[in-house]
CSV table of N, CA and C in Angstrom, one decimal:
chain,number,residue,atom,x,y,z
W,10,UNK,N,76.3,90.9,253.4
W,10,UNK,CA,77.5,91.5,253.2
W,10,UNK,C,77.3,92.9,252.6
W,11,UNK,N,77.9,93.9,253.1
W,11,UNK,CA,77.7,95.3,252.8
W,11,UNK,C,78.5,95.6,251.5
W,12,UNK,N,77.9,96.4,250.6
W,12,UNK,CA,78.6,96.9,249.4
W,12,UNK,C,79.4,98.2,249.7
W,13,UNK,N,80.5,98.3,249.0
W,13,UNK,CA,81.2,99.6,249.2
W,13,UNK,C,80.5,100.6,248.4
W,14,UNK,N,80.8,101.9,248.6
W,14,UNK,CA,80.2,103.0,247.8
W,14,UNK,C,80.4,102.8,246.3
W,15,UNK,N,81.6,102.4,245.9
W,15,UNK,CA,81.9,102.2,244.5
W,15,UNK,C,81.1,101.1,243.9
W,16,UNK,N,80.8,100.0,244.7
W,16,UNK,CA,80.0,99.0,244.2
W,16,UNK,C,78.5,99.4,244.0
W,17,UNK,N,78.1,100.2,245.0
W,17,UNK,CA,76.7,100.7,244.9
W,17,UNK,C,76.6,101.7,243.7
W,18,UNK,N,77.6,102.5,243.5
W,18,UNK,CA,77.5,103.5,242.4
W,18,UNK,C,77.5,102.8,241.1
W,19,UNK,N,78.1,101.6,241.0
W,19,UNK,CA,78.2,100.9,239.7
W,19,UNK,C,76.9,100.1,239.4
W,20,UNK,N,76.1,99.9,240.4
W,20,UNK,CA,74.9,99.2,240.2
W,20,UNK,C,73.9,100.1,239.5
W,21,UNK,N,73.3,99.6,238.4
W,21,UNK,CA,72.4,100.4,237.6
W,21,UNK,C,71.0,100.2,238.1
W,22,UNK,N,70.3,101.3,238.4
W,22,UNK,CA,68.9,101.4,238.8
W,22,UNK,C,68.1,101.7,237.5
W,23,UNK,N,67.4,100.7,237.1
W,23,UNK,CA,66.6,100.8,235.8
W,23,UNK,C,65.6,102.0,235.9
W,24,UNK,N,65.1,102.3,237.1
W,24,UNK,CA,64.2,103.4,237.2
W,24,UNK,C,64.8,104.8,236.9
W,25,UNK,N,66.1,104.9,237.0
W,25,UNK,CA,66.8,106.1,236.7
W,25,UNK,C,67.3,106.2,235.2
W,26,UNK,N,67.1,105.1,234.5
W,26,UNK,CA,67.5,105.1,233.1
W,26,UNK,C,66.6,105.9,232.3
W,27,UNK,N,67.2,106.6,231.3
W,27,UNK,CA,66.3,107.4,230.3
W,27,UNK,C,65.7,106.4,229.3
W,28,UNK,N,64.5,106.7,228.9
W,28,UNK,CA,63.8,105.8,227.9
W,28,UNK,C,64.7,105.8,226.7
W,29,UNK,N,64.8,104.7,226.0
W,29,UNK,CA,65.6,104.7,224.8
W,29,UNK,C,64.8,105.5,223.7
W,30,UNK,N,65.6,106.1,222.8
W,30,UNK,CA,65.0,106.8,221.7
W,30,UNK,C,64.3,105.9,220.8
W,31,UNK,N,63.2,106.2,220.2
W,31,UNK,CA,62.6,105.3,219.2
W,31,UNK,C,63.6,105.1,218.0
W,32,UNK,N,63.6,103.9,217.5
W,32,UNK,CA,64.4,103.7,216.4
W,32,UNK,C,64.0,104.5,215.2
W,33,UNK,N,65.0,105.0,214.4
W,33,UNK,CA,64.7,105.7,213.2
W,33,UNK,C,64.0,104.9,212.2
W,34,UNK,N,63.0,105.5,211.5
W,34,UNK,CA,62.3,104.8,210.5
W,34,UNK,C,63.3,104.3,209.4
W,35,UNK,N,63.0,103.2,208.8
W,35,UNK,CA,63.9,102.7,207.8
W,35,UNK,C,63.8,103.5,206.5
W,36,UNK,N,64.9,103.5,205.7
W,36,UNK,CA,64.8,104.2,204.4
W,36,UNK,C,64.2,103.1,203.5
W,37,UNK,N,63.2,103.5,202.8
W,37,UNK,CA,62.4,102.6,201.9
W,37,UNK,C,62.7,103.0,200.4
W,38,UNK,N,63.0,102.1,199.6
W,38,UNK,CA,63.3,102.3,198.2
W,38,UNK,C,61.9,102.5,197.5
W,39,UNK,N,61.6,103.7,197.1
W,39,UNK,CA,60.3,104.0,196.5
W,39,UNK,C,60.4,104.0,195.0
W,40,UNK,N,61.6,104.0,194.4
W,40,UNK,CA,61.8,104.0,193.0
W,40,UNK,C,61.9,102.6,192.4
W,41,UNK,N,62.3,101.6,193.2
W,41,UNK,CA,62.4,100.3,192.7
W,41,UNK,C,63.8,99.9,192.2
W,42,UNK,N,64.7,101.0,192.1
W,42,UNK,CA,66.0,100.7,191.7
W,42,UNK,C,67.1,101.4,192.6
W,43,UNK,N,66.6,101.8,193.8
W,43,UNK,CA,67.5,102.4,194.8
W,43,UNK,C,67.8,103.9,194.5
W,44,UNK,N,67.1,104.5,193.5
W,44,UNK,CA,67.4,105.8,193.1
W,44,UNK,C,66.7,106.9,194.0
W,45,UNK,N,65.6,106.5,194.6
W,45,UNK,CA,65.0,107.4,195.6
W,45,UNK,C,64.6,106.6,196.8
W,46,UNK,N,65.1,107.1,197.9
W,46,UNK,CA,64.8,106.4,199.2
W,46,UNK,C,64.0,107.4,200.1
W,47,UNK,N,63.1,106.9,200.8
W,47,UNK,CA,62.2,107.7,201.6
W,47,UNK,C,62.3,107.3,203.1
W,48,UNK,N,62.6,108.2,204.0
W,48,UNK,CA,62.6,107.9,205.4
W,48,UNK,C,61.6,108.8,206.1
W,49,UNK,N,60.5,108.3,206.7
W,49,UNK,CA,59.5,109.1,207.3
W,49,UNK,C,60.0,109.6,208.7
W,50,UNK,N,59.9,110.9,208.9
W,50,UNK,CA,60.3,111.5,210.2
W,50,UNK,C,59.0,111.7,211.0
W,51,UNK,N,57.9,112.1,210.3
W,51,UNK,CA,56.7,112.3,211.0
W,51,UNK,C,55.6,111.8,210.1
W,52,UNK,N,54.7,110.9,210.6
W,52,UNK,CA,53.6,110.4,209.8
W,52,UNK,C,52.6,111.5,209.4
W,53,UNK,N,52.0,111.4,208.2
W,53,UNK,CA,51.0,112.3,207.8
W,53,UNK,C,49.7,111.6,208.0
W,54,UNK,N,48.6,112.2,207.4
W,54,UNK,CA,47.3,111.6,207.5
W,54,UNK,C,46.6,111.9,206.2
W,55,UNK,N,45.7,111.0,205.9
W,55,UNK,CA,45.0,111.1,204.6
W,55,UNK,C,45.6,110.5,203.5
W,56,UNK,N,45.3,111.0,202.3
W,56,UNK,CA,45.7,110.4,201.1
W,56,UNK,C,47.0,111.0,200.5
W,57,UNK,N,47.6,110.3,199.6
W,57,UNK,CA,48.7,110.8,198.8
W,57,UNK,C,48.2,111.7,197.7
W,58,UNK,N,48.9,112.7,197.3
W,58,UNK,CA,48.4,113.5,196.2
W,58,UNK,C,48.5,112.8,194.8
W,59,UNK,N,47.5,112.8,194.0
W,59,UNK,CA,47.6,112.2,192.7
W,59,UNK,C,48.4,113.1,191.7
W,60,UNK,N,48.9,112.5,190.7
W,60,UNK,CA,49.6,113.2,189.7
W,60,UNK,C,48.7,114.3,189.1
W,61,UNK,N,49.3,115.5,188.9
W,61,UNK,CA,48.5,116.6,188.4
W,61,UNK,C,48.1,117.6,189.5
W,62,UNK,N,48.2,117.1,190.8
W,62,UNK,CA,47.8,118.0,191.9
W,62,UNK,C,48.8,119.1,192.1
W,63,UNK,N,48.3,120.2,192.6
W,63,UNK,CA,49.1,121.3,193.0
W,63,UNK,C,49.5,121.1,194.5
W,64,UNK,N,50.8,120.9,194.7
W,64,UNK,CA,51.2,120.6,196.1
W,64,UNK,C,52.0,121.7,196.7
W,65,UNK,N,51.9,121.9,198.0
W,65,UNK,CA,52.6,122.9,198.7
W,65,UNK,C,53.5,122.2,199.7
W,66,UNK,N,54.8,122.5,199.7
W,66,UNK,CA,55.8,121.9,200.6
W,66,UNK,C,56.7,122.9,201.2
W,67,UNK,N,57.4,122.5,202.3
W,67,UNK,CA,58.6,123.1,202.8
W,67,UNK,C,59.7,122.1,202.6
W,68,UNK,N,60.9,122.6,202.4
W,68,UNK,CA,62.0,121.7,202.2
W,68,UNK,C,63.3,122.3,202.6
W,69,UNK,N,64.3,121.4,202.9
W,69,UNK,CA,65.7,121.8,203.1
W,69,UNK,C,66.5,120.8,202.3
W,70,UNK,N,67.3,121.3,201.3
W,70,UNK,CA,68.1,120.4,200.5
W,70,UNK,C,69.5,120.4,201.0
W,71,UNK,N,70.1,119.2,201.1
W,71,UNK,CA,71.5,119.1,201.6
W,71,UNK,C,72.3,118.1,200.7
W,72,UNK,N,73.6,118.4,200.6
W,72,UNK,CA,74.5,117.4,200.0
W,72,UNK,C,74.7,116.3,201.1
W,73,UNK,N,75.2,115.1,200.7
W,73,UNK,CA,75.4,114.1,201.6
W,73,UNK,C,76.4,114.4,202.7
W,74,UNK,N,77.2,115.4,202.5
W,74,UNK,CA,78.2,115.8,203.6
W,74,UNK,C,77.5,116.8,204.6
W,75,UNK,N,76.2,117.0,204.4
W,75,UNK,CA,75.4,117.9,205.3
W,75,UNK,C,75.3,119.3,204.9
W,76,UNK,N,76.1,119.7,203.8
W,76,UNK,CA,76.0,121.1,203.3
W,76,UNK,C,74.7,121.5,202.8
W,77,UNK,N,74.1,122.5,203.4
W,77,UNK,CA,72.7,123.0,202.9
W,77,UNK,C,73.0,123.8,201.6
W,78,UNK,N,72.2,123.5,200.6
W,78,UNK,CA,72.3,124.2,199.4
W,78,UNK,C,71.0,125.0,199.0
W,79,UNK,N,69.9,124.7,199.7
W,79,UNK,CA,68.7,125.4,199.4
W,79,UNK,C,67.7,125.1,200.5
W,80,UNK,N,66.8,126.1,200.8
W,80,UNK,CA,65.8,125.9,201.9
W,80,UNK,C,64.7,126.8,201.7
W,81,UNK,N,63.4,126.3,201.6
W,81,UNK,CA,62.3,127.2,201.6
W,81,UNK,C,62.0,127.7,203.0
W,82,UNK,N,62.4,126.9,204.0
W,82,UNK,CA,62.2,127.3,205.4
W,82,UNK,C,63.1,128.6,205.7
W,83,UNK,N,64.3,128.6,205.2
W,83,UNK,CA,65.1,129.8,205.4
W,83,UNK,C,64.5,131.1,204.8
W,84,UNK,N,63.8,130.9,203.6
W,84,UNK,CA,63.2,132.0,203.0
W,84,UNK,C,61.8,132.3,203.6
W,85,UNK,N,61.3,131.4,204.4
W,85,UNK,CA,60.0,131.4,205.0
W,85,UNK,C,58.9,131.5,203.9
W,86,UNK,N,59.1,130.8,202.8
W,86,UNK,CA,58.2,130.7,201.7
W,86,UNK,C,57.9,129.3,201.3
W,87,UNK,N,56.7,128.9,201.4
W,87,UNK,CA,56.3,127.5,200.9
W,87,UNK,C,56.6,127.4,199.4
W,88,UNK,N,56.9,126.2,199.0
W,88,UNK,CA,57.2,126.0,197.5
W,88,UNK,C,56.0,125.2,197.0
W,89,UNK,N,55.5,125.7,195.8
W,89,UNK,CA,54.3,125.1,195.2
W,89,UNK,C,54.7,124.6,193.8
W,90,UNK,N,54.2,123.4,193.5
W,90,UNK,CA,54.4,122.9,192.1
W,90,UNK,C,53.3,121.9,191.7
W,91,UNK,N,53.2,121.7,190.4
W,91,UNK,CA,52.3,120.7,189.9
W,91,UNK,C,53.0,119.3,189.9
W,92,UNK,N,52.4,118.4,190.6
W,92,UNK,CA,53.0,117.1,190.8
W,92,UNK,C,52.9,116.3,189.5
W,93,UNK,N,54.0,115.6,189.1
W,93,UNK,CA,54.0,114.7,188.0
W,93,UNK,C,54.1,115.4,186.6
W,94,UNK,N,54.4,116.7,186.6
W,94,UNK,CA,54.5,117.4,185.3
W,94,UNK,C,55.9,117.7,184.9
W,95,UNK,N,56.9,117.1,185.6
W,95,UNK,CA,58.3,117.3,185.3
W,95,UNK,C,58.9,118.7,185.5
W,96,UNK,N,58.2,119.4,186.4
W,96,UNK,CA,58.6,120.8,186.7
W,96,UNK,C,59.6,120.9,187.9
W,97,UNK,N,59.9,119.7,188.5
W,97,UNK,CA,60.9,119.6,189.6
W,97,UNK,C,61.7,118.3,189.2
W,98,UNK,N,62.7,118.0,190.0
W,98,UNK,CA,63.5,116.8,189.8
W,98,UNK,C,62.6,115.6,189.9
W,99,UNK,N,63.1,114.5,189.2
W,99,UNK,CA,62.3,113.3,189.2
W,99,UNK,C,62.0,112.7,190.6
W,100,UNK,N,63.1,112.8,191.4
W,100,UNK,CA,62.9,112.3,192.8
W,100,UNK,C,61.8,113.0,193.6
W,101,UNK,N,61.6,114.2,193.3
W,101,UNK,CA,60.5,114.9,193.9
W,101,UNK,C,59.1,114.5,193.4
W,102,UNK,N,59.0,114.4,192.1
W,102,UNK,CA,57.7,114.0,191.5
W,102,UNK,C,57.4,112.6,192.1
W,103,UNK,N,58.3,111.7,192.2
W,103,UNK,CA,58.1,110.4,192.7
W,103,UNK,C,57.9,110.4,194.2
W,104,UNK,N,58.8,111.1,195.0
W,104,UNK,CA,58.7,111.1,196.4
W,104,UNK,C,57.6,111.8,197.0
W,105,UNK,N,57.3,113.0,196.6
W,105,UNK,CA,56.2,113.8,197.1
W,105,UNK,C,54.9,113.1,196.8
W,106,UNK,N,54.8,112.4,195.7
W,106,UNK,CA,53.6,111.7,195.3
W,106,UNK,C,53.3,110.5,196.2
W,107,UNK,N,54.3,110.1,197.0
W,107,UNK,CA,54.2,109.0,197.9
W,107,UNK,C,54.1,109.4,199.4
W,108,UNK,N,53.8,110.7,199.6
W,108,UNK,CA,53.7,111.3,200.9
W,108,UNK,C,52.2,111.6,201.2
W,109,UNK,N,51.9,111.6,202.5
W,109,UNK,CA,50.6,111.9,202.9
W,109,UNK,C,50.6,113.4,203.4
W,110,UNK,N,49.5,114.1,203.3
W,110,UNK,CA,49.4,115.4,203.8
W,110,UNK,C,49.9,115.5,205.3
W,111,UNK,N,50.8,116.5,205.6
W,111,UNK,CA,51.3,116.6,206.9
W,111,UNK,C,52.6,115.8,207.2
W,112,UNK,N,52.9,114.9,206.3
W,112,UNK,CA,54.1,114.0,206.5
W,112,UNK,C,55.4,114.8,206.3
W,113,UNK,N,56.4,114.4,207.1
W,113,UNK,CA,57.7,115.0,207.0
W,113,UNK,C,58.6,113.8,206.8
W,114,UNK,N,59.4,113.9,205.7
W,114,UNK,CA,60.3,112.8,205.3
W,114,UNK,C,61.6,113.3,204.7
W,115,UNK,N,62.5,112.4,204.7
W,115,UNK,CA,63.8,112.7,204.0
W,115,UNK,C,63.7,111.9,202.7
W,116,UNK,N,63.9,112.6,201.6
W,116,UNK,CA,64.0,111.9,200.3
W,116,UNK,C,65.5,112.0,199.9
W,117,UNK,N,66.1,110.8,199.7
W,117,UNK,CA,67.5,110.7,199.2
W,117,UNK,C,67.4,110.4,197.8
W,118,UNK,N,67.9,111.3,196.9
W,118,UNK,CA,67.8,111.2,195.5
W,118,UNK,C,69.1,111.0,194.8
W,119,UNK,N,69.3,109.9,194.2
W,119,UNK,CA,70.5,109.6,193.4
W,119,UNK,C,70.6,110.7,192.3
W,120,UNK,N,71.7,110.9,191.8
W,120,UNK,CA,71.9,112.0,190.8
W,120,UNK,C,71.0,111.9,189.6
W,121,UNK,N,70.7,110.6,189.1
W,121,UNK,CA,69.8,110.5,188.0
W,121,UNK,C,68.3,110.8,188.3
W,122,UNK,N,68.0,111.0,189.6
W,122,UNK,CA,66.7,111.4,190.0
W,122,UNK,C,66.8,112.8,190.6
W,123,UNK,N,68.0,113.5,190.4
W,123,UNK,CA,68.2,114.8,190.9
W,123,UNK,C,68.6,115.7,189.7
W,124,UNK,N,69.8,116.2,189.8
W,124,UNK,CA,70.3,117.1,188.7
W,124,UNK,C,71.3,116.4,187.7
W,125,UNK,N,71.4,115.1,187.9
W,125,UNK,CA,72.2,114.4,186.9
W,125,UNK,C,73.7,114.7,186.9
W,126,UNK,N,74.3,114.3,185.8
W,126,UNK,CA,75.8,114.5,185.7
W,126,UNK,C,76.2,115.9,185.6
W,127,UNK,N,75.3,116.8,185.2
W,127,UNK,CA,75.6,118.2,185.1
W,127,UNK,C,75.6,118.9,186.4
W,128,UNK,N,74.8,118.4,187.4
W,128,UNK,CA,74.6,119.1,188.6
W,128,UNK,C,73.8,120.4,188.4
W,129,UNK,N,73.9,121.3,189.4
W,129,UNK,CA,73.2,122.5,189.3
W,129,UNK,C,74.2,123.6,189.9
W,130,UNK,N,75.2,123.9,189.1
W,130,UNK,CA,76.2,124.9,189.7
W,130,UNK,C,75.6,126.2,190.1
W,131,UNK,N,76.1,126.9,191.1
W,131,UNK,CA,77.3,126.5,191.8
W,131,UNK,C,77.0,125.7,193.1
W,132,UNK,N,75.7,125.4,193.3
W,132,UNK,CA,75.3,124.8,194.6
W,132,UNK,C,75.4,123.3,194.7
W,133,UNK,N,75.1,122.6,193.6
W,133,UNK,CA,75.2,121.1,193.6
W,133,UNK,C,76.1,120.6,192.6
W,134,UNK,N,77.1,119.9,193.0
W,134,UNK,CA,78.1,119.4,192.1
W,134,UNK,C,77.6,118.3,191.1
W,135,UNK,N,78.3,118.1,190.0
W,135,UNK,CA,77.9,117.1,189.0
W,135,UNK,C,77.8,115.7,189.7
W,136,UNK,N,76.8,114.9,189.3
W,136,UNK,CA,76.6,113.6,189.8
W,136,UNK,C,76.3,113.4,191.3
W,137,UNK,N,75.8,114.5,191.9
W,137,UNK,CA,75.6,114.5,193.4
W,137,UNK,C,74.3,113.7,193.7
W,138,UNK,N,74.4,112.9,194.8
W,138,UNK,CA,73.2,112.4,195.4
W,138,UNK,C,72.8,113.4,196.5
W,139,UNK,N,71.5,113.7,196.5
W,139,UNK,CA,71.0,114.8,197.4
W,139,UNK,C,70.0,114.3,198.4
W,140,UNK,N,70.0,115.0,199.6
W,140,UNK,CA,68.9,114.7,200.6
W,140,UNK,C,68.1,115.9,200.7
W,141,UNK,N,66.8,115.6,200.7
W,141,UNK,CA,65.8,116.7,201.0
W,141,UNK,C,64.9,116.3,202.1
W,142,UNK,N,64.8,117.2,203.1
W,142,UNK,CA,63.8,117.0,204.2
W,142,UNK,C,62.6,117.8,203.6
W,143,UNK,N,61.5,117.0,203.4
W,143,UNK,CA,60.3,117.6,202.7
W,143,UNK,C,59.1,117.4,203.7
W,144,UNK,N,58.4,118.5,203.8
W,144,UNK,CA,57.1,118.4,204.5
W,144,UNK,C,56.0,118.7,203.5
W,145,UNK,N,55.1,117.8,203.3
W,145,UNK,CA,53.9,118.0,202.4
W,145,UNK,C,52.9,118.7,203.3
W,146,UNK,N,52.7,120.0,203.0
W,146,UNK,CA,51.8,120.9,203.8
W,146,UNK,C,50.4,120.5,203.4
W,147,UNK,N,50.1,120.6,202.1
W,147,UNK,CA,48.8,120.2,201.6
W,147,UNK,C,48.8,120.1,200.0
W,148,UNK,N,47.7,119.7,199.5
W,148,UNK,CA,47.6,119.6,198.0
W,148,UNK,C,46.2,119.8,197.6
W,149,UNK,N,46.0,120.2,196.3
W,149,UNK,CA,44.7,120.4,195.8
W,149,UNK,C,44.7,119.7,194.4
W,150,UNK,N,43.6,119.0,194.1
W,150,UNK,CA,43.6,118.4,192.8
W,150,UNK,C,43.1,119.4,191.8
W,151,UNK,N,43.7,119.4,190.6
W,151,UNK,CA,43.3,120.3,189.6
W,151,UNK,C,42.3,119.6,188.7
W,152,UNK,N,41.4,120.4,188.2
W,152,UNK,CA,40.4,119.9,187.3
W,152,UNK,C,40.9,119.8,185.9
W,153,UNK,N,40.3,119.0,185.0
W,153,UNK,CA,40.7,118.9,183.6
W,153,UNK,C,40.7,120.3,182.9
W,154,UNK,N,39.8,121.2,183.3
W,154,UNK,CA,39.7,122.5,182.7
W,154,UNK,C,41.0,123.3,183.1
W,155,UNK,N,41.5,123.2,184.4
W,155,UNK,CA,42.7,123.9,184.8
W,155,UNK,C,43.9,123.4,184.0
W,156,UNK,N,43.9,122.1,183.7
W,156,UNK,CA,45.1,121.6,183.0
W,156,UNK,C,45.2,122.1,181.6
W,157,UNK,N,44.1,122.5,181.0
W,157,UNK,CA,44.2,123.0,179.6
W,157,UNK,C,44.6,124.5,179.5
W,158,UNK,N,44.7,125.2,180.7
W,158,UNK,CA,45.0,126.6,180.7
W,158,UNK,C,46.5,126.8,180.4
């Protein structure tokens, strides 16, 4: 029995189908209380930086509605800080410390792991949960002598 053109057109040829997109990596609770979630966008390689390391990152910070409030990429300047020293928000000390060199991840930081109830006017409102796309470019461990300076 012959098919009509409409019937032939409605028949799906699997060979013409686009491959399905890989499923997004899950968001993993790395704080233990849901305060910092990490979603890996690109795997890194090697070890995670230990506390006290000098880390270099690129980042884009956004509110949950997608509004960008800060970006090292827009400035074309990597951001460097000492991990675990409290010089950045708690979510970064925790999240970047759980990344491998070369990794690209989204860190979702509840307000108590970000700027808290005060926010950081005028760009981040009080009590805001923030999302940061962070790339750990590299890190170097500091010696005990460096820490005393």
